[in-house]
Amino acid sequence: MPSGKRGRFPKGTPVLDAARQLGVYIESVCGGRGICGRCQIEAQEGHFAKHGISSAADHLSGVTEAENRYAEKRVLTKGRRLSCQALVEGDLVVDVPQDVQINRQIVRKRAETRVIERDPATQLCYVEVEEPDMEKPLGDADRLLHALEKEWGFQKPRIASRLLPQIQKLLRAGEWKVTCAVYIDGRAEGGGPIVTAIFPGFHNVGCGLAVDIGSTTIAAHLTSLLSGRTMASAGAPNPQIRFGEDLMSRVSYVMMNPEGRAQMTKAVRDAIGVLIAELVQGAGITADDVLEAVFVGNPIMHHLFLGIDPTELGGAPFALAVSDAVTLEAREIGLPINDGAHVYVLPCIAGHVGADAAAVTLAEGPHRADEMTLVVDVGTNAEIVLGNKEKLVAASSPTGPAFEGAEISGGQRAAPGAIERVRIDRETLEPKIKVIGGDEWSNEEGFEKVARDVGVTGICGSGIIEVVGEMYLAGIIDEDGVIDGSLAAKSERIQPTGRTFSYLLWRGDEAAKSQEIKILQTDIRAIQLAKAALYAGVRLLMDRLGLEQVEAIKLAGAFGSYIDPTYAMVIGLIPDCPIDKVKGVGNAAGTGARMALLNRSYRREIEEVVRRIEKIETAMEPRFQEHFVAAMAFPNKVEAFPHLAGAVTLPPRKVLGGGEDGRPRRRGGRRR
C-alpha cells in the first residue's frame, strides 16, 4: 500500500525485492546494506478481509544488526523496518510511507481557478477596547463585546467560553487593541456572532481549509479568508485504503472488526493532520491562523471522518446517520488548527450520494442552468446528478476501483511511469504510449530517456480507458469486448493467454525499469462491468426525466478531469452528446468546498438545493439490469451514438462467439 500492488513470494524474500518485483520502486541508495535508511516500510497488524489474510509485524524476520546500527545513528520511527533487511515470513500488508515513495501517487486535485465572492462565516475584526475604569466597573469581556457592537455593528455578540480565562491576558498583551475572529454563520450553538479567537494587537492573517476526502485520495486547500486566494494545496492517498479499496469493503471491515470504525476514523484524521501541517508550513503561517474548515466526502467517508459507524450504509435502505449539514468545533475532532475554529460539513444527498456530490453540484450549478446537464463525479463510487433549474435527480453507481487500476492486471494509480495515453495503428495494430512524467510519445525522440528516468510501470485510469477504446476502434475487440484471436496471424501483439487472448501493450525492459504490460480478457471485462454500472445509473436518471439525450456533460473529480471525452464515449462510459459539450471540470468537489468556505450564502444555497433533489436508488430500480446488460457492449447494445459516429470512425459491427475463445462469428444487423 498505497499502490495496491500484490503478489506471492517465497519465504525469506526481502520486502525490498518483493516491492520491486511488483513495480513499487522503493529507494535504496546503499544497495540494500541497511546504511541509507531510505527503504523504510511499515507492516500493518490485523485481519484484512479483502485480501483474505491476517497481517502481523512478526510475519517479518527479526530486527538485524544493520537495522540496530542505523537506529543508533538516526531516528527510525517506531514500527518501521528497513525493507532491505526485513524478510517475508508470512502474510503481510505493507505500507510504504509517503516520505520514501519514489513512484508516489500523483494526487491530481489542484484548486481550480475561480473567482468567488467573499462573505465568509468567520471574519477578522480589529477593535480598540476601553481600559478599565474605577467608575465604570464593566468586566474586560463586556467592554470587548461593547467595542465589537459599536465598531462593527454586531448584534448581541458572545465570547466562546473557552476564551474567558485568557481575555485579561490577551487584552493587556495587545495594550487594549486586539483582533477578534468572529463566527457569524448562525449555525453554532446559541446562534448569533461568537468570538472564537483573540489575537493581541493588529492581526491580518486568517485562513480556512477546504478538504475533499475521497475514498482514494484526500485533497486540502488552504485559502485566505481575507483575499480568497488559495495559498497552498496538498494531497495524499487516503490511508483507509489498507482496510479496503472500495467503500463496501471498508464497511465490511467495520462489521467484522469491533475496532474497525475507530481505526479508520483515526487514520483519516491523522492523514488530514499531516496535510494541515504541510499546508501551514508551506504558507508560512501558524496553525492558530487557520480559523475555519469545510469538509466534503462521500457518505461513508463523511461518516468515518465524523466518527460515525457506517454499517447502516452497507445495505438497504442505506440509512444515513445524518444527512443535513453539520457544524462543530475543530477541537471536538482533534484537528490541529485554532481551537476555536468551526468545521462545516456539507449535506449529503442520499445514502450513497454524499457531501462531495453536493459540493460538485454547488460548483457546477446544474440547478442554475437551462440545458439538461449531466454531472458525473467518477470514482470508485460514481455519483451522478442530472437536470436543470426546473428539476434535479441524483443517484450513485458502484463502479469499483477498476478505473484506478486495482482490478487490472497491469493497473496502477496515477504515478510517474504509469501509461496515461494510448494510440493503436489501425493497420499494423502497433501501439504508441505516453507515460506520466514525460511529454513524448513512445515513437518520438526523447521517450527512451523518460523510460529510463521514470520507467513504464503500469497503466492508470485514463490509459485504461484509452487502450480499451483504441482496441475497439482498431477491431481488436468486438462490441461485446471479446479479443479477436484470429488477429494473432496479423500481429504478434495478439497472444494466446490460457483459453483467451491478450494484447501486448508494452514489452518489458528490466534495464529501463519497465515491465511487460498486457491487456487481458479479464481486464476488458472489469472495465465493461465498471462502465456498465455507471451508464445504467445515468440511463435511470434519464428515464426519470423522460430524456433520450442530455445536452451537456461535466466530468468531475481527479480521474474524470483526465479522461479524454471522446474515449469515454467510445467505451460507453457516458451517453451520446456533442463532443464539444463534454468537458472535465477538475476537482469540482474541492471548488464547491472553497465556495462554502468563502461565502456563507453558498451554504444556504446548497442546503436548499439538496432538499429538492430527487434521489434514486439504482439497486432498487427494476430497469437497472436491463440498462446494465445493454451497456456491457461497446459503446452500447441498443443506444444510438450519432454524435460519436460523427466524430470518430466506428468499426463495422463484429461479434465474436465460442465462449470468448476469440474465434470470430459475424451476425447480422447494423449499428443504430
PDB file of N, CA and C in Angstrom, residues 205-278:
ATOM      1  N   VAL A 205      -3.892  37.917   9.391  1.00  0.00           N
ATOM      2  CA  VAL A 205      -3.778  36.599   8.763  1.00  0.00           C
ATOM      3  C   VAL A 205      -4.917  35.730   9.280  1.00  0.00           C
ATOM      4  N   GLY A 206      -5.808  35.385   8.382  1.00  0.00           N
ATOM      5  CA  GLY A 206      -6.912  34.499   8.735  1.00  0.00           C
ATOM      6  C   GLY A 206      -7.186  33.565   7.577  1.00  0.00           C
ATOM      7  N   CYS A 207      -7.071  32.266   7.815  1.00  0.00           N
ATOM      8  CA  CYS A 207      -7.182  31.296   6.726  1.00  0.00           C
ATOM      9  C   CYS A 207      -8.249  30.253   7.026  1.00  0.00           C
ATOM     10  N   GLY A 208      -8.653  29.578   5.986  1.00  0.00           N
ATOM     11  CA  GLY A 208      -9.598  28.478   6.112  1.00  0.00           C
ATOM     12  C   GLY A 208      -9.135  27.288   5.307  1.00  0.00           C
ATOM     13  N   LEU A 209      -9.642  26.122   5.647  1.00  0.00           N
ATOM     14  CA  LEU A 209      -9.324  24.882   4.944  1.00  0.00           C
ATOM     15  C   LEU A 209     -10.540  24.396   4.171  1.00  0.00           C
ATOM     16  N   ALA A 210     -10.316  23.950   2.953  1.00  0.00           N
ATOM     17  CA  ALA A 210     -11.347  23.253   2.187  1.00  0.00           C
ATOM     18  C   ALA A 210     -10.779  21.874   1.874  1.00  0.00           C
ATOM     19  N   VAL A 211     -11.439  20.827   2.351  1.00  0.00           N
ATOM     20  CA  VAL A 211     -10.891  19.474   2.249  1.00  0.00           C
ATOM     21  C   VAL A 211     -11.907  18.542   1.592  1.00  0.00           C
ATOM     22  N   ASP A 212     -11.430  17.822   0.583  1.00  0.00           N
ATOM     23  CA  ASP A 212     -12.228  16.813  -0.109  1.00  0.00           C
ATOM     24  C   ASP A 212     -11.668  15.447   0.280  1.00  0.00           C
ATOM     25  N   ILE A 213     -12.435  14.690   1.069  1.00  0.00           N
ATOM     26  CA  ILE A 213     -11.994  13.364   1.495  1.00  0.00           C
ATOM     27  C   ILE A 213     -12.539  12.342   0.508  1.00  0.00           C
ATOM     28  N   GLY A 214     -11.699  11.906  -0.408  1.00  0.00           N
ATOM     29  CA  GLY A 214     -12.091  10.881  -1.358  1.00  0.00           C
ATOM     30  C   GLY A 214     -11.763   9.500  -0.821  1.00  0.00           C
ATOM     31  N   SER A 215     -12.374   8.484  -1.389  1.00  0.00           N
ATOM     32  CA  SER A 215     -12.091   7.130  -0.931  1.00  0.00           C
ATOM     33  C   SER A 215     -10.672   6.712  -1.275  1.00  0.00           C
ATOM     34  N   THR A 216     -10.092   7.331  -2.309  1.00  0.00           N
ATOM     35  CA  THR A 216      -8.728   7.013  -2.721  1.00  0.00           C
ATOM     36  C   THR A 216      -7.740   8.092  -2.312  1.00  0.00           C
ATOM     37  N   THR A 217      -8.131   9.351  -2.457  1.00  0.00           N
ATOM     38  CA  THR A 217      -7.220  10.447  -2.153  1.00  0.00           C
ATOM     39  C   THR A 217      -7.906  11.510  -1.310  1.00  0.00           C
ATOM     40  N   ILE A 218      -7.076  12.257  -0.594  1.00  0.00           N
ATOM     41  CA  ILE A 218      -7.545  13.400   0.184  1.00  0.00           C
ATOM     42  C   ILE A 218      -6.864  14.636  -0.385  1.00  0.00           C
ATOM     43  N   ALA A 219      -7.632  15.665  -0.671  1.00  0.00           N
ATOM     44  CA  ALA A 219      -7.071  16.918  -1.187  1.00  0.00           C
ATOM     45  C   ALA A 219      -7.477  18.056  -0.263  1.00  0.00           C
ATOM     46  N   ALA A 220      -6.511  18.888   0.084  1.00  0.00           N
ATOM     47  CA  ALA A 220      -6.773  20.001   1.006  1.00  0.00           C
ATOM     48  C   ALA A 220      -6.244  21.292   0.409  1.00  0.00           C
ATOM     49  N   HIS A 221      -7.014  22.363   0.571  1.00  0.00           N
ATOM     50  CA  HIS A 221      -6.630  23.677   0.054  1.00  0.00           C
ATOM     51  C   HIS A 221      -6.679  24.687   1.192  1.00  0.00           C
ATOM     52  N   LEU A 222      -5.587  25.413   1.374  1.00  0.00           N
ATOM     53  CA  LEU A 222      -5.510  26.469   2.381  1.00  0.00           C
ATOM     54  C   LEU A 222      -5.818  27.788   1.693  1.00  0.00           C
ATOM     55  N   THR A 223      -6.847  28.466   2.155  1.00  0.00           N
ATOM     56  CA  THR A 223      -7.352  29.663   1.476  1.00  0.00           C
ATOM     57  C   THR A 223      -7.409  30.834   2.442  1.00  0.00           C
ATOM     58  N   SER A 224      -6.995  32.019   1.958  1.00  0.00           N
ATOM     59  CA  SER A 224      -7.096  33.227   2.763  1.00  0.00           C
ATOM     60  C   SER A 224      -8.553  33.662   2.844  1.00  0.00           C
ATOM     61  N   LEU A 225      -9.065  33.832   4.065  1.00  0.00           N
ATOM     62  CA  LEU A 225     -10.426  34.322   4.244  1.00  0.00           C
ATOM     63  C   LEU A 225     -10.524  35.813   3.939  1.00  0.00           C
ATOM     64  N   LEU A 226      -9.372  36.492   3.877  1.00  0.00           N
ATOM     65  CA  LEU A 226      -9.353  37.932   3.626  1.00  0.00           C
ATOM     66  C   LEU A 226      -9.338  38.261   2.142  1.00  0.00           C
ATOM     67  N   SER A 227      -8.586  37.470   1.360  1.00  0.00           N
ATOM     68  CA  SER A 227      -8.468  37.768  -0.072  1.00  0.00           C
ATOM     69  C   SER A 227      -9.159  36.739  -0.954  1.00  0.00           C
ATOM     70  N   GLY A 228      -9.421  35.562  -0.414  1.00  0.00           N
ATOM     71  CA  GLY A 228      -9.989  34.491  -1.220  1.00  0.00           C
ATOM     72  C   GLY A 228      -8.956  33.710  -1.988  1.00  0.00           C
ATOM     73  N   ARG A 229      -7.687  34.090  -1.868  1.00  0.00           N
ATOM     74  CA  ARG A 229      -6.617  33.430  -2.627  1.00  0.00           C
ATOM     75  C   ARG A 229      -6.280  32.076  -2.009  1.00  0.00           C
ATOM     76  N   THR A 230      -6.088  31.076  -2.876  1.00  0.00           N
ATOM     77  CA  THR A 230      -5.615  29.782  -2.404  1.00  0.00           C
ATOM     78  C   THR A 230      -4.119  29.882  -2.165  1.00  0.00           C
ATOM     79  N   MET A 231      -3.721  29.755  -0.923  1.00  0.00           N
ATOM     80  CA  MET A 231      -2.327  29.951  -0.535  1.00  0.00           C
ATOM     81  C   MET A 231      -1.489  28.699  -0.743  1.00  0.00           C
ATOM     82  N   ALA A 232      -2.083  27.531  -0.599  1.00  0.00           N
ATOM     83  CA  ALA A 232      -1.350  26.277  -0.776  1.00  0.00           C
ATOM     84  C   ALA A 232      -2.347  25.141  -0.936  1.00  0.00           C
ATOM     85  N   SER A 233      -1.946  24.122  -1.669  1.00  0.00           N
ATOM     86  CA  SER A 233      -2.753  22.912  -1.828  1.00  0.00           C
ATOM     87  C   SER A 233      -1.864  21.703  -1.599  1.00  0.00           C
ATOM     88  N   ALA A 234      -2.446  20.654  -1.073  1.00  0.00           N
ATOM     89  CA  ALA A 234      -1.689  19.425  -0.845  1.00  0.00           C
ATOM     90  C   ALA A 234      -2.639  18.245  -0.935  1.00  0.00           C
ATOM     91  N   GLY A 235      -2.102  17.109  -1.287  1.00  0.00           N
ATOM     92  CA  GLY A 235      -2.917  15.912  -1.376  1.00  0.00           C
ATOM     93  C   GLY A 235      -2.130  14.700  -0.932  1.00  0.00           C
ATOM     94  N   ALA A 236      -2.850  13.647  -0.578  1.00  0.00           N
ATOM     95  CA  ALA A 236      -2.219  12.409  -0.135  1.00  0.00           C
ATOM     96  C   ALA A 236      -3.186  11.260  -0.361  1.00  0.00           C
ATOM     97  N   PRO A 237      -2.663  10.048  -0.516  1.00  0.00           N
ATOM     98  CA  PRO A 237      -3.558   8.888  -0.584  1.00  0.00           C
ATOM     99  C   PRO A 237      -4.339   8.743   0.719  1.00  0.00           C
ATOM    100  N   ASN A 238      -5.571   8.297   0.617  1.00  0.00           N
ATOM    101  CA  ASN A 238      -6.369   8.043   1.812  1.00  0.00           C
ATOM    102  C   ASN A 238      -5.844   6.767   2.477  1.00  0.00           C
ATOM    103  N   PRO A 239      -5.333   6.845   3.705  1.00  0.00           N
ATOM    104  CA  PRO A 239      -4.737   5.661   4.336  1.00  0.00           C
ATOM    105  C   PRO A 239      -5.741   4.562   4.632  1.00  0.00           C
ATOM    106  N   GLN A 240      -7.040   4.860   4.509  1.00  0.00           N
ATOM    107  CA  GLN A 240      -8.040   3.819   4.725  1.00  0.00           C
ATOM    108  C   GLN A 240      -7.989   2.744   3.649  1.00  0.00           C
ATOM    109  N   ILE A 241      -7.243   2.994   2.576  1.00  0.00           N
ATOM    110  CA  ILE A 241      -7.114   2.006   1.500  1.00  0.00           C
ATOM    111  C   ILE A 241      -6.640   0.666   2.054  1.00  0.00           C
ATOM    112  N   ARG A 242      -5.836   0.715   3.118  1.00  0.00           N
ATOM    113  CA  ARG A 242      -5.318  -0.539   3.669  1.00  0.00           C
ATOM    114  C   ARG A 242      -6.438  -1.418   4.226  1.00  0.00           C
ATOM    115  N   PHE A 243      -7.594  -0.810   4.543  1.00  0.00           N
ATOM    116  CA  PHE A 243      -8.716  -1.569   5.083  1.00  0.00           C
ATOM    117  C   PHE A 243      -9.682  -2.025   3.989  1.00  0.00           C
ATOM    118  N   GLY A 244      -9.534  -1.491   2.798  1.00  0.00           N
ATOM    119  CA  GLY A 244     -10.417  -1.842   1.689  1.00  0.00           C
ATOM    120  C   GLY A 244     -10.325  -0.808   0.598  1.00  0.00           C
ATOM    121  N   GLU A 245     -10.170  -1.255  -0.660  1.00  0.00           N
ATOM    122  CA  GLU A 245     -10.007  -0.300  -1.757  1.00  0.00           C
ATOM    123  C   GLU A 245     -11.333   0.345  -2.147  1.00  0.00           C
ATOM    124  N   ASP A 246     -12.426  -0.389  -2.002  1.00  0.00           N
ATOM    125  CA  ASP A 246     -13.716   0.210  -2.325  1.00  0.00           C
ATOM    126  C   ASP A 246     -14.501   0.452  -1.040  1.00  0.00           C
ATOM    127  N   LEU A 247     -15.583   1.193  -1.166  1.00  0.00           N
ATOM    128  CA  LEU A 247     -16.331   1.633   0.012  1.00  0.00           C
ATOM    129  C   LEU A 247     -16.971   0.472   0.775  1.00  0.00           C
ATOM    130  N   MET A 248     -17.551  -0.475   0.043  1.00  0.00           N
ATOM    131  CA  MET A 248     -18.245  -1.568   0.718  1.00  0.00           C
ATOM    132  C   MET A 248     -17.279  -2.467   1.479  1.00  0.00           C
ATOM    133  N   SER A 249     -16.046  -2.599   0.977  1.00  0.00           N
ATOM    134  CA  SER A 249     -15.079  -3.419   1.707  1.00  0.00           C
ATOM    135  C   SER A 249     -14.694  -2.740   3.024  1.00  0.00           C
ATOM    136  N   ARG A 250     -14.747  -1.425   3.068  1.00  0.00           N
ATOM    137  CA  ARG A 250     -14.470  -0.724   4.325  1.00  0.00           C
ATOM    138  C   ARG A 250     -15.628  -0.874   5.303  1.00  0.00           C
ATOM    139  N   VAL A 251     -16.844  -0.842   4.775  1.00  0.00           N
ATOM    140  CA  VAL A 251     -17.999  -1.101   5.642  1.00  0.00           C
ATOM    141  C   VAL A 251     -17.913  -2.524   6.192  1.00  0.00           C
ATOM    142  N   SER A 252     -17.532  -3.463   5.334  1.00  0.00           N
ATOM    143  CA  SER A 252     -17.388  -4.857   5.779  1.00  0.00           C
ATOM    144  C   SER A 252     -16.328  -4.976   6.863  1.00  0.00           C
ATOM    145  N   TYR A 253     -15.253  -4.217   6.723  1.00  0.00           N
ATOM    146  CA  TYR A 253     -14.192  -4.267   7.730  1.00  0.00           C
ATOM    147  C   TYR A 253     -14.731  -3.806   9.084  1.00  0.00           C
ATOM    148  N   VAL A 254     -15.549  -2.750   9.069  1.00  0.00           N
ATOM    149  CA  VAL A 254     -16.146  -2.273  10.322  1.00  0.00           C
ATOM    150  C   VAL A 254     -17.073  -3.345  10.907  1.00  0.00           C
ATOM    151  N   MET A 255     -17.836  -4.009  10.047  1.00  0.00           N
ATOM    152  CA  MET A 255     -18.757  -5.040  10.520  1.00  0.00           C
ATOM    153  C   MET A 255     -18.020  -6.201  11.184  1.00  0.00           C
ATOM    154  N   MET A 256     -16.871  -6.556  10.628  1.00  0.00           N
ATOM    155  CA  MET A 256     -16.163  -7.748  11.104  1.00  0.00           C
ATOM    156  C   MET A 256     -15.122  -7.454  12.175  1.00  0.00           C
ATOM    157  N   ASN A 257     -14.812  -6.178  12.392  1.00  0.00           N
ATOM    158  CA  ASN A 257     -13.804  -5.811  13.374  1.00  0.00           C
ATOM    159  C   ASN A 257     -14.374  -4.756  14.318  1.00  0.00           C
ATOM    160  N   PRO A 258     -14.557  -5.071  15.577  1.00  0.00           N
ATOM    161  CA  PRO A 258     -15.155  -4.107  16.515  1.00  0.00           C
ATOM    162  C   PRO A 258     -14.404  -2.781  16.585  1.00  0.00           C
ATOM    163  N   GLU A 259     -13.082  -2.849  16.393  1.00  0.00           N
ATOM    164  CA  GLU A 259     -12.285  -1.624  16.472  1.00  0.00           C
ATOM    165  C   GLU A 259     -12.122  -0.953  15.110  1.00  0.00           C
ATOM    166  N   GLY A 260     -12.769  -1.511  14.075  1.00  0.00           N
ATOM    167  CA  GLY A 260     -12.558  -1.041  12.704  1.00  0.00           C
ATOM    168  C   GLY A 260     -12.928   0.413  12.482  1.00  0.00           C
ATOM    169  N   ARG A 261     -14.091   0.848  13.020  1.00  0.00           N
ATOM    170  CA  ARG A 261     -14.517   2.235  12.823  1.00  0.00           C
ATOM    171  C   ARG A 261     -13.517   3.189  13.427  1.00  0.00           C
ATOM    172  N   ALA A 262     -13.077   2.923  14.652  1.00  0.00           N
ATOM    173  CA  ALA A 262     -12.117   3.810  15.323  1.00  0.00           C
ATOM    174  C   ALA A 262     -10.797   3.846  14.570  1.00  0.00           C
ATOM    175  N   GLN A 263     -10.356   2.699  14.040  1.00  0.00           N
ATOM    176  CA  GLN A 263      -9.099   2.651  13.288  1.00  0.00           C
ATOM    177  C   GLN A 263      -9.173   3.541  12.050  1.00  0.00           C
ATOM    178  N   MET A 264     -10.278   3.432  11.315  1.00  0.00           N
ATOM    179  CA  MET A 264     -10.385   4.204  10.074  1.00  0.00           C
ATOM    180  C   MET A 264     -10.598   5.685  10.344  1.00  0.00           C
ATOM    181  N   THR A 265     -11.338   6.006  11.398  1.00  0.00           N
ATOM    182  CA  THR A 265     -11.513   7.413  11.770  1.00  0.00           C
ATOM    183  C   THR A 265     -10.171   8.032  12.139  1.00  0.00           C
ATOM    184  N   LYS A 266      -9.400   7.324  12.937  1.00  0.00           N
ATOM    185  CA  LYS A 266      -8.081   7.824  13.337  1.00  0.00           C
ATOM    186  C   LYS A 266      -7.163   7.961  12.130  1.00  0.00           C
ATOM    187  N   ALA A 267      -7.203   6.973  11.229  1.00  0.00           N
ATOM    188  CA  ALA A 267      -6.322   7.001  10.058  1.00  0.00           C
ATOM    189  C   ALA A 267      -6.579   8.234   9.201  1.00  0.00           C
ATOM    190  N   VAL A 268      -7.868   8.536   8.936  1.00  0.00           N
ATOM    191  CA  VAL A 268      -8.167   9.666   8.053  1.00  0.00           C
ATOM    192  C   VAL A 268      -7.896  10.994   8.759  1.00  0.00           C
ATOM    193  N   ARG A 269      -8.208  11.086  10.055  1.00  0.00           N
ATOM    194  CA  ARG A 269      -7.929  12.334  10.769  1.00  0.00           C
ATOM    195  C   ARG A 269      -6.421  12.581  10.880  1.00  0.00           C
ATOM    196  N   ASP A 270      -5.659  11.514  11.120  1.00  0.00           N
ATOM    197  CA  ASP A 270      -4.202  11.670  11.184  1.00  0.00           C
ATOM    198  C   ASP A 270      -3.645  12.154   9.846  1.00  0.00           C
ATOM    199  N   ALA A 271      -4.160  11.581   8.745  1.00  0.00           N
ATOM    200  CA  ALA A 271      -3.690  11.982   7.415  1.00  0.00           C
ATOM    201  C   ALA A 271      -4.028  13.442   7.136  1.00  0.00           C
ATOM    202  N   ILE A 272      -5.206  13.879   7.551  1.00  0.00           N
ATOM    203  CA  ILE A 272      -5.593  15.280   7.380  1.00  0.00           C
ATOM    204  C   ILE A 272      -4.689  16.171   8.220  1.00  0.00           C
ATOM    205  N   GLY A 273      -4.352  15.711   9.427  1.00  0.00           N
ATOM    206  CA  GLY A 273      -3.437  16.472  10.272  1.00  0.00           C
ATOM    207  C   GLY A 273      -2.082  16.670   9.619  1.00  0.00           C
ATOM    208  N   VAL A 274      -1.581  15.638   8.962  1.00  0.00           N
ATOM    209  CA  VAL A 274      -0.298  15.740   8.249  1.00  0.00           C
ATOM    210  C   VAL A 274      -0.407  16.753   7.113  1.00  0.00           C
ATOM    211  N   LEU A 275      -1.517  16.708   6.363  1.00  0.00           N
ATOM    212  CA  LEU A 275      -1.721  17.663   5.270  1.00  0.00           C
ATOM    213  C   LEU A 275      -1.794  19.095   5.799  1.00  0.00           C
ATOM    214  N   ILE A 276      -2.469  19.273   6.932  1.00  0.00           N
ATOM    215  CA  ILE A 276      -2.575  20.615   7.516  1.00  0.00           C
ATOM    216  C   ILE A 276      -1.190  21.147   7.872  1.00  0.00           C
ATOM    217  N   ALA A 277      -0.372  20.304   8.498  1.00  0.00           N
ATOM    218  CA  ALA A 277       0.987  20.722   8.859  1.00  0.00           C
ATOM    219  C   ALA A 277       1.784  21.111   7.620  1.00  0.00           C
ATOM    220  N   GLU A 278       1.612  20.350   6.543  1.00  0.00           N
ATOM    221  CA  GLU A 278       2.310  20.641   5.286  1.00  0.00           C
ATOM    222  C   GLU A 278       1.851  21.974   4.696  1.00  0.00           C
TER     223      GLU A 278
END
